[in-house]
C-alpha atoms as one frame of an Amber mdcrd trajectory, in Angstrom:
protein
 219.074 -15.912 160.879 216.012 -14.986 162.916 216.478 -14.007 166.570 214.473
 -15.915 169.207 212.120 -13.585 171.082 210.358 -16.029 173.445 211.900 -14.448
 176.559 211.071 -10.890 175.479 207.497 -11.871 174.576 207.110 -13.558 177.956
 208.168 -10.340 179.700 205.200  -8.557 178.105 202.626 -11.337 178.478 203.301
 -13.108 181.791 202.411 -10.942 184.771 203.893 -12.938 187.677 207.461 -14.199
 187.632 206.694 -17.099 189.998 204.129 -18.723 187.675 204.657 -22.083 185.979
 204.729 -20.457 182.510 207.541 -18.165 183.630 209.526 -21.188 184.898 209.169
 -22.789 181.446 210.483 -19.599 179.842 213.475 -19.550 182.181 214.266 -23.181
 181.316 214.064 -22.265 177.622 216.390 -19.285 178.212 218.953 -21.641 179.764
 219.206 -23.529 176.448 218.624 -20.723 173.920 221.583 -18.331 173.378 219.389
 -15.408 172.212 217.042 -15.640 175.197 219.987 -16.156 177.592 221.582 -12.929
 176.299 218.273 -11.035 176.705 217.846 -12.405 180.242 221.392 -11.378 181.207
 220.955  -7.861 179.741 217.659  -7.440 181.629 219.331  -8.491 184.879 222.181
  -6.003 184.315 219.676  -3.241 183.565 217.703  -3.955 186.748 220.897  -3.915
 188.828 221.977  -0.610 187.266 218.582   0.966 187.927 218.658  -0.231 191.543
 222.009   1.517 192.092 220.809   4.883 190.735 219.830   7.171 193.638 216.385
   8.761 193.724 216.469  12.220 192.100 216.161  15.287 194.298 212.907  17.087
 193.785 212.925  20.903 193.729 212.200  22.460 197.115 209.612  24.821 195.612
 207.733  22.096 193.690 204.629  22.178 195.893 204.389  25.973 195.902 204.870
  26.062 192.098 202.040  23.552 191.528 199.682  25.380 193.889 200.525  28.743
 192.276 199.769  27.384 188.795 196.446  25.996 190.016 195.524  29.358 191.543
 196.409  31.175 188.305 194.320  28.741 186.282 191.371  29.208 188.614 191.577
  33.014 188.321 191.856  32.900 184.534 189.036  30.387 184.343 186.614  32.659
 186.190 186.773  35.282 183.455 186.352  32.662 180.721 183.465  30.856 182.429
 181.161  33.857 182.750 178.343  33.290 180.250 177.547  35.973 177.732 174.199
  37.794 177.689 173.129  35.781 174.620 173.711  32.405 176.284 171.922  33.608
 179.448 168.972  34.771 177.296 168.694  31.403 175.493 169.023  29.522 178.759
 166.124  31.469 180.278 163.978  31.036 177.149 164.668  27.333 176.639 163.988
  26.167 180.198 160.201  26.766 179.953 160.182  25.255 176.468 161.821  22.075
 177.801 159.104  21.842 180.449 156.316  22.348 177.878 157.721  19.658 175.546
 158.038  17.179 178.436 154.453  17.795 179.572 153.216  17.504 175.966 154.922
  14.126 175.549 153.366  12.904 178.789 149.870  14.043 177.725 150.286  12.383
 174.305 151.370   9.142 175.963 148.328   9.189 178.256 146.051   9.899 175.274
 147.479   6.996 173.286 147.029   4.657 176.231 143.302   5.531 176.407 142.582
   4.750 172.737 140.895   1.391 172.156 143.082  -0.292 169.541 140.981  -3.463
 169.433 138.152  -1.935 167.390 138.309  -2.678 163.681 137.428  -0.045 161.127
 134.538  -1.051 158.885 135.885  -0.325 155.437 133.782  -1.317 152.484 135.614
  -2.973 149.604 135.158  -0.632 146.667 136.668  -2.634 143.824 134.626  -5.852
 144.150 131.428  -3.776 144.302 132.333  -2.049 141.023 133.178  -5.336 139.326
 129.991  -7.067 140.475 127.801  -5.262 137.939 130.177  -5.695 135.011 130.517
  -8.910 133.064 133.999 -10.037 132.124 134.259 -10.843 128.398 135.423 -14.302
 127.405 133.974 -16.094 130.425 130.677 -17.856 130.573 128.322 -16.552 133.214
 126.508 -19.841 133.909 129.307 -22.014 135.221 128.520 -25.119 137.156 130.392
 -25.614 140.419 132.685 -28.650 140.298 131.215 -31.775 141.766 132.793 -32.986
 144.933 133.849 -36.598 144.610 134.553 -38.702 147.620 137.751 -40.745 147.499
 137.423 -44.481 147.699 138.991 -46.193 150.645 141.438 -48.990 149.910 141.966
 -51.758 152.418 145.322 -53.211 153.387 144.406 -56.557 151.780 143.817 -54.852
 148.420 147.200 -53.077 148.683 148.951 -56.391 149.447 147.214 -58.091 146.507
 148.251 -55.275 144.140 151.886 -55.419 145.318 151.987 -59.202 144.784 150.564
 -58.803 141.269 153.105 -56.074 140.501 156.000 -58.254 141.647 154.666 -61.185
 139.594 154.362 -58.954 136.521 157.913 -57.603 136.955 159.231 -61.165 137.348
 157.461 -62.530 134.238 158.100 -59.470 132.005 161.711 -58.343 132.573 162.000
 -56.765 129.100 159.165 -54.310 129.788 160.618 -53.172 133.068 162.023 -49.645
 133.007 165.388 -48.922 134.635 165.322 -47.185 137.992 166.200 -43.499 137.633
 168.189 -41.948 140.461 167.033 -38.392 141.047 169.497 -37.527 143.826 171.872
 -34.671 142.911 175.529 -35.377 142.341 177.826 -33.932 144.986 181.379 -32.986
 144.143 183.880 -31.398 146.472 186.240 -28.768 145.134 189.358 -30.197 146.746
 188.547 -33.846 146.023 191.013 -34.966 143.328 189.072 -38.136 142.504 186.131
 -36.038 141.247 188.283 -34.100 138.792 187.240 -34.623 135.209 189.918 -35.585
 132.774 190.176 -33.408 129.611
């Protein structure tokens, strides 16, 4: 049988013991035997810890800590002295850092002065080469297609055509084609009514 852990979980999650959620947990612990046992054990533990006297600290604790800090500071001085190689690189790299920074600034100023709006006049090379050559298989004297203007249709002509179409469909039902539905069929995976029978 699984043990109820609502009271123990509430100890970790709820920060204040006077909140409404904590009151609900206490009401639950009054009815649940597992949570009631956990609540009683926690109370006993808190009482036991309250009765334990505060431990005596060593009298020389402060002097021991300060002595260890002084020793660490003395030992650290010998370790922190840079070697001649690191001092050499530090002296050589400081001017280089300054030169690189100034170079980046000059390059930025130069790029800001360039006019990016001007377009380069590049001549197309390939169409010029193909202009003199004739492509085999195509006739050179092609006529451009004639532009035809579309006729305008009035609303009265559209109404007359629709009436004639309805009259034709009414008088000739055998020649009428069935309406084809072009909408795609939608089937859901978990829909049991769409399942095909074998």
